XYZ file of C-alpha atoms in Angstrom:
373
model
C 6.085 -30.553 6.177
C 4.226 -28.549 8.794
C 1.012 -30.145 9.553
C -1.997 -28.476 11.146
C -1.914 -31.022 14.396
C 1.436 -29.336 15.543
C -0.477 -26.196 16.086
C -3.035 -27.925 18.310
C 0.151 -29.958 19.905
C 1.506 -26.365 21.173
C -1.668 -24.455 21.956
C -2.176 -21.541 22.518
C 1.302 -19.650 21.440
C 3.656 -22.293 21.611
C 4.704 -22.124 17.924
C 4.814 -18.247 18.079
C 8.574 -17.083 16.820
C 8.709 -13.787 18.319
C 8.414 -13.004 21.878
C 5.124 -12.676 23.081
C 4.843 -8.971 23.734
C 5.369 -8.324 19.826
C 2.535 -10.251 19.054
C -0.203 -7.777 18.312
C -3.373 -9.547 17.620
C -4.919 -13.217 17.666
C -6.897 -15.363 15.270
C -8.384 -18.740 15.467
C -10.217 -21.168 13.462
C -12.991 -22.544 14.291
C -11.925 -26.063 14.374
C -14.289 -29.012 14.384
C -12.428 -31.043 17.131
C -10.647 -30.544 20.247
C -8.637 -26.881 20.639
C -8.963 -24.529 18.101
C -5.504 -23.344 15.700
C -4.421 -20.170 17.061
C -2.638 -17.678 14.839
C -0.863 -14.533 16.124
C 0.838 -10.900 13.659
C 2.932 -8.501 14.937
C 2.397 -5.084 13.963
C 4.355 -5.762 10.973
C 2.274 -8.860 9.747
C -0.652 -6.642 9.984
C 0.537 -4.131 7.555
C 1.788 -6.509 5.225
C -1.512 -8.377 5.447
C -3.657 -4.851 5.078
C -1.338 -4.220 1.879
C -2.283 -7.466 0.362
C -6.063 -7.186 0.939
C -6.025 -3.984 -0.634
C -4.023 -5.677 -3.331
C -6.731 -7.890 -3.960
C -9.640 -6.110 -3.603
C -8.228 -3.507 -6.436
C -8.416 -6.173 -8.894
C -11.568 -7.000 -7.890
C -12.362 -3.209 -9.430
C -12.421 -1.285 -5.756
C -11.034 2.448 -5.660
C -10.829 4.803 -3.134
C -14.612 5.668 -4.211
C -16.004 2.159 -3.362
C -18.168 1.074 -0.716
C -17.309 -2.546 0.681
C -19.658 -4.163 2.198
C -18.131 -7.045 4.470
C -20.151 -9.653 5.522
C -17.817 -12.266 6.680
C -17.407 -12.399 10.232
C -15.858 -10.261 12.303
C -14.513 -12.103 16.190
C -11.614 -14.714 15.789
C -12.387 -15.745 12.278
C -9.728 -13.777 10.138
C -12.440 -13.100 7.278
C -14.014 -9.525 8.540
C -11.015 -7.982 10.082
C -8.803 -8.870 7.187
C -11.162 -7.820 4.418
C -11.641 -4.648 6.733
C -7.996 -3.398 7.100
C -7.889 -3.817 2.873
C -10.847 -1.642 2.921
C -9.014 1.028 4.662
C -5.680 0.697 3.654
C -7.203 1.422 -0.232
C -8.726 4.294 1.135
C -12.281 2.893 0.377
C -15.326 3.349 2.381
C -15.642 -0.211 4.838
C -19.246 -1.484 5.931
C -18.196 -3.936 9.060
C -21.647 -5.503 8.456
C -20.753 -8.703 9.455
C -22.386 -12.115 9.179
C -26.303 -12.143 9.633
C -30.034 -10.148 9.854
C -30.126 -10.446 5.844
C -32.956 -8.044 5.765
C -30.451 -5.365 7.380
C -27.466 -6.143 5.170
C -30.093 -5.444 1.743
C -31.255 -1.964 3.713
C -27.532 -1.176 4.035
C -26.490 -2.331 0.819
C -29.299 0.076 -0.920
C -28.741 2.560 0.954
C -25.302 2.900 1.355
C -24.654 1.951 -2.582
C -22.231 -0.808 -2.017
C -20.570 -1.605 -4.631
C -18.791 -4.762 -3.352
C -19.803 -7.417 -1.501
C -17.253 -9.221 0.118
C -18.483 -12.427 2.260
C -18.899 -16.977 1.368
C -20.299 -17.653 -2.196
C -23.170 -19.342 -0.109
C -24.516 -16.682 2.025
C -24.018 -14.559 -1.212
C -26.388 -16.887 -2.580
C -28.873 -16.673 0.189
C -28.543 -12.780 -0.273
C -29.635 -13.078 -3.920
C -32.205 -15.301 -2.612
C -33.964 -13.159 0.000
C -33.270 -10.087 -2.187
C -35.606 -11.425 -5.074
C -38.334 -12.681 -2.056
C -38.835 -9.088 -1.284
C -39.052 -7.758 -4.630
C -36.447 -5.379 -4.694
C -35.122 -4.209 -8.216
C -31.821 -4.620 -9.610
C -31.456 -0.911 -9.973
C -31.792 -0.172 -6.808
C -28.251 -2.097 -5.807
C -24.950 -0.085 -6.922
C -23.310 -3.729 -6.777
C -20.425 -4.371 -9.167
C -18.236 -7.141 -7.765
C -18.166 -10.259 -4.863
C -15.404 -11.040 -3.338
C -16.118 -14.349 -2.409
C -14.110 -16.956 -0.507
C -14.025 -19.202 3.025
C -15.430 -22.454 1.573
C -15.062 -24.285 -2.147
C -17.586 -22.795 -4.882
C -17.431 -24.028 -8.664
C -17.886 -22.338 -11.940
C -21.385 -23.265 -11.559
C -22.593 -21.540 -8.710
C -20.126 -18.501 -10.219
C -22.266 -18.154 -12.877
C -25.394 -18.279 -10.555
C -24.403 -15.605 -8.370
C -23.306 -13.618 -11.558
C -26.707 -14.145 -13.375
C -29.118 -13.335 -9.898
C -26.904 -10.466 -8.509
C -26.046 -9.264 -11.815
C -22.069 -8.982 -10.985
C -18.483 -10.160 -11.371
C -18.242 -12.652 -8.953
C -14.538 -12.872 -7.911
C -12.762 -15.944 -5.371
C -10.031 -14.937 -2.831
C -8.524 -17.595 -1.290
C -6.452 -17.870 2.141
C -6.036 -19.579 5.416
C -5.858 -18.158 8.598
C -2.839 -20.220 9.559
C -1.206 -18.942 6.583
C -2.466 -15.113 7.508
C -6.142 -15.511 6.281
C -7.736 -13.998 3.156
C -5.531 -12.491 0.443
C -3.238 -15.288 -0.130
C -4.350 -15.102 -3.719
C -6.946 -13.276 -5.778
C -8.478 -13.353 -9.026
C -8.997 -11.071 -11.517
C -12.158 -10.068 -13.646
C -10.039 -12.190 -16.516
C -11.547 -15.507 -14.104
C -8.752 -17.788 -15.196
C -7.429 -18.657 -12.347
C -6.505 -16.900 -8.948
C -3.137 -14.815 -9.055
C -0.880 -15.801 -6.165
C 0.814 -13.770 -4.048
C 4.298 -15.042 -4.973
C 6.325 -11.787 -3.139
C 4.778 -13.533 0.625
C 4.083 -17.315 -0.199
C 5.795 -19.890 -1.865
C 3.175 -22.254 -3.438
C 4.020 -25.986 -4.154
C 1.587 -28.976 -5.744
C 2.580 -32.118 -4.140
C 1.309 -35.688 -4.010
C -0.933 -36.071 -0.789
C -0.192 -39.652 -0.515
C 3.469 -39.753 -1.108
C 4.352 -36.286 -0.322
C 6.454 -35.747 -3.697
C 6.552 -31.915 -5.751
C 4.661 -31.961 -8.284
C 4.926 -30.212 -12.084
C 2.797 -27.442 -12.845
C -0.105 -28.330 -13.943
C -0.653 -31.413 -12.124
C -3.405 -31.953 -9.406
C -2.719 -32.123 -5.909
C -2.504 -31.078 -2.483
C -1.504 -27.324 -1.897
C 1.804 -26.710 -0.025
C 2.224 -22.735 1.648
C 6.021 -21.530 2.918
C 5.629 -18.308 3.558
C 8.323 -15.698 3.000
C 7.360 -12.507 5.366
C 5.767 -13.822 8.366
C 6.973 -12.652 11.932
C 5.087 -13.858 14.522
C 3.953 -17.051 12.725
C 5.834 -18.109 9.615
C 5.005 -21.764 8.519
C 7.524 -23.834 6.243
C 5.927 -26.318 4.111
C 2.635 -26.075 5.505
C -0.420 -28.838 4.228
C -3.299 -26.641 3.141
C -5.098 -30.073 2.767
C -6.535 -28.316 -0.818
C -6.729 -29.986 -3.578
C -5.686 -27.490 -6.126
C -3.530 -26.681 -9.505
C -0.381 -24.161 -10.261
C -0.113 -22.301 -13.817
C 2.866 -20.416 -14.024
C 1.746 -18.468 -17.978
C 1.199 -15.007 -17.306
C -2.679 -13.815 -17.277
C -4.551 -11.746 -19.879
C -4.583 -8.972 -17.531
C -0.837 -9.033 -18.006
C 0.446 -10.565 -14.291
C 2.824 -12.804 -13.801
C 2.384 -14.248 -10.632
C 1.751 -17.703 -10.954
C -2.015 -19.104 -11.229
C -4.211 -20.984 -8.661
C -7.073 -23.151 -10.327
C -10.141 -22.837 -8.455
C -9.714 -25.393 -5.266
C -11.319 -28.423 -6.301
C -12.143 -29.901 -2.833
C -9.747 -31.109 0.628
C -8.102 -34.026 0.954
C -10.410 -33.757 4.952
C -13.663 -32.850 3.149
C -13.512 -35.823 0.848
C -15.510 -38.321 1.911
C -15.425 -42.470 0.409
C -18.403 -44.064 -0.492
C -18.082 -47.778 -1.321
C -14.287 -47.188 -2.133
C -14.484 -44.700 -4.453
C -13.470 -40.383 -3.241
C -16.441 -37.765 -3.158
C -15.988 -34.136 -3.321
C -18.798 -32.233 -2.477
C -18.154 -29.612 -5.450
C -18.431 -32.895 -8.222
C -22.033 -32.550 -6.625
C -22.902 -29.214 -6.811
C -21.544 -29.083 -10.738
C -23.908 -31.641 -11.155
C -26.810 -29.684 -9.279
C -26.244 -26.410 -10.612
C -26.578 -27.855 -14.607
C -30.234 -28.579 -13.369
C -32.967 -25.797 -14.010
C -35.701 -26.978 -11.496
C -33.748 -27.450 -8.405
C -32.300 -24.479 -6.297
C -28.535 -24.736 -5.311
C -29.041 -25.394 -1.491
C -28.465 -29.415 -0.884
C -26.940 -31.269 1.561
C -25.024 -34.992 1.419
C -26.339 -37.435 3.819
C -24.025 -40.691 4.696
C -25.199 -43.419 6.160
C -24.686 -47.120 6.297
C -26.814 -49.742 5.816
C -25.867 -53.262 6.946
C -21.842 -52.989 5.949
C -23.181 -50.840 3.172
C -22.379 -47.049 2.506
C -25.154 -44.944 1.091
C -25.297 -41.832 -0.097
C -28.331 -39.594 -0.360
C -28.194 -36.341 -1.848
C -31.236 -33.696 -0.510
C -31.771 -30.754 -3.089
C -34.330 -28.151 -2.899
C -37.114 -27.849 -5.916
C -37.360 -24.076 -7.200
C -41.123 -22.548 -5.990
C -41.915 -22.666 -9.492
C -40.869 -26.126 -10.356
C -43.213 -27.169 -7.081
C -46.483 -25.378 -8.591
C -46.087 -26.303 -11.808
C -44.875 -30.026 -12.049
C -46.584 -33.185 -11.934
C -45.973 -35.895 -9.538
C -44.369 -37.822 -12.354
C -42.422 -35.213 -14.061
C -40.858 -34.566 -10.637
C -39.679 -38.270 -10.696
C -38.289 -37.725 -14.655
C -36.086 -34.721 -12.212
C -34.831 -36.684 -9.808
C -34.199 -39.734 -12.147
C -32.327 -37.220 -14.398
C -30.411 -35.717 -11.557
C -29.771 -39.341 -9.822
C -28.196 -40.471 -13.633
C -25.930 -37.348 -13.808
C -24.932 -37.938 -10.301
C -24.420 -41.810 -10.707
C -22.289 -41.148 -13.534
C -20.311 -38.581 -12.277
C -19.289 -39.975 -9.582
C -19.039 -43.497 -10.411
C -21.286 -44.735 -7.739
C -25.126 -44.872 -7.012
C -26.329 -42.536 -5.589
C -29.976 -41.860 -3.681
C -31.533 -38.679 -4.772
C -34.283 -37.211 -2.438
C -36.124 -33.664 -3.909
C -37.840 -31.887 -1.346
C -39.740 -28.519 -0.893
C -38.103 -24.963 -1.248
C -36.551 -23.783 2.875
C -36.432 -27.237 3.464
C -32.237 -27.630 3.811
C -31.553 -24.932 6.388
C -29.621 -21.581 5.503
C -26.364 -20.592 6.593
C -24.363 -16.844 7.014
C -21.457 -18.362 7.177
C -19.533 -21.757 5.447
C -22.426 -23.580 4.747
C -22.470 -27.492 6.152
C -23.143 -29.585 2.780
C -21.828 -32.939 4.322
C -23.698 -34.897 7.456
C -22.145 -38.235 8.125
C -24.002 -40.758 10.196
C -21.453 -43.760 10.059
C -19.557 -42.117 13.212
C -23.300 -42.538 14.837
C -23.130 -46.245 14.144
């Protein structure tokens, strides 16, 4: 296996496999400790990775007459620039909005008449969110399709962003040390997300013992890929915790079928023994009617004692219209669905609407406070 450490081990371009004055462009993640992962394309990787954005975004429903609004960010993160070549290379219209000033990205939106919105299920969310605090209509947006991707989302808040924004609302999936986004793609059919077998090779293998495993079964996703120049990775741990269907789609593809990602293997977190996915909570969150889907995990300890409290934001009208104790029959509810979900107890803490801050980018659901201890 390739691991992500051995790209930190040769920083910057010590893993590069073409000589340095073919390499083109840069990317990096924005990694959470020590030096970031540094990705590099030669002019050929860039075409190929322009072809397989526009790929993508034309089964999201984009033609040469749409307007794609991208919001992800532009700069070292391979989001904007790689949704923004696919734009081009279609032959639609690109809006390099980037990440941030909401207010501006609803003006443009309007008045350009996007008709896709490419950027994370979470800021989408905030969109829908600021877009129905200032009143404005539903048919005033030309919006047909998200394109949604950068951090885990579930069927849940799919079918939020769908019902608010009145849209298909689509996940891409990719990683920048793989080339970024258009690894994979779904279709409007939503049953899973159609993999790019022609560039990568996918595999499902046991995280623990490293073994293949069948289609079907759950595990950790494994990338080769097949084109790369400047960077190609063999056997590379995605750290995702995903599933492979090889049956052909409704939509009549063959390519074999990613299940939405379920979680990481490094964003799992243990409380008292037992493995936490942040997306378990937000299924959980997202059945309930009075809260809003913004929440955040806190993790603390207590003695030798893990807790875990889960913040969720009340909906305005939930706060002005229930009691003291029917807002305790909420969060008793919500703390039972969570308790049982998860298989642990769980401390659930309601507070007021803007409470949990807002993010433009992959939203921060998890704060840990054991390393503080």
């Amino acid at each position: 296996f390739t691991e992500k450490g051995v790209l930190r081990d040769h920083y910057p371009f010590g893993m590069f496999a073409v000589p340095q004055e073919e390499v083109v462009r840069v990317h990096a993640s924005s990694g959470t400790t020590g030096k970031p992962t540094v990705v590099g394309y030669t002019r050929g990787d860039l075409e190929v990775w322009a072809d397989l954005m526009a790929r993508a975004l034309t089964m999201a429903g984009a033609t040469t007459s749409s307007v794609v609004q991208v919001a992800y960010g532009y700069g070292l993160f391979t989001g904007g620039l790689g949704v923004h070549y696919g734009v081009e290379r279609l032959g639609a219209i690109a809006v390099p909005a980037s990440g941030g000033n909401t207010p501006r990205q609803i003006m443009l939106m309007e008045d350009f008449g996007t008709n896709i919105l490419a950027c994370t299920p979470s800021y989408a969310l905030y969109l829908a969110e600021v877009i129905e605090e200032m009143g404005i209509e539903r048919s005033r947006l030309a919006l047909e399709a998200g394109v949604f991707g950068a951090e885990p989302w579930t069927n849940q808040m799919r079918q939020s962003l769908e019902s608010r924004l009145q849209i298909k609302a689509l996940d891409i999936y990719g990683l920048s040390e793989i080339m970024g986004p258009g690894v994979a793609m779904e279709c409007p059919h939503q049953t899973g997300l159609h993999f790019f077998e022609d560039h990568f090779l996918p595999e499902i293998i046991d995280p623990d013992t490293g073994e293949t495993l069948p289609y079907g079964e759950k595990g950790e996703l494994v990338i080769t890929t097949l084109t790369k120049e400047a960077l190609p990775m063999l056997r590379y741990r995605t750290r995702d915790i995903a599933v492979l269907h090889p049956e052909p789609c409704s939509c009549g593809r063959t390519l074999v079928r990613l299940e939405k990602i379920l979680g990481r293997t490094d964003d799992m977190v243990i409380i008292r023994g037992v493995n936490v996915f942040p997306s378990q909570v937000e299924t959980v969150l997202l059945r309930a009617q009075e809260v809003a889907p913004f929440y955040e995990l806190i993790i603390d300890r207590k003695g030798s004692l893990d807790i875990l409290e889960v913040r969720v934001e009340v909906t305005e009208c939930t706060l002005q219209t229930a009691e003291i104790k029917e807002l305790e029959r909420i969060r008793s509810r919500i703390k039972r669905d969570l308790d049982s979900t998860l298989g642990i107890a769980v401390e659930v803490r309601l507070v007021e609407p803007r409470t949990i801050g807002r993010t433009e980018g992959k939203a921060k659901r998890v704060i840990d406070r054991r390393t503080e201890r």
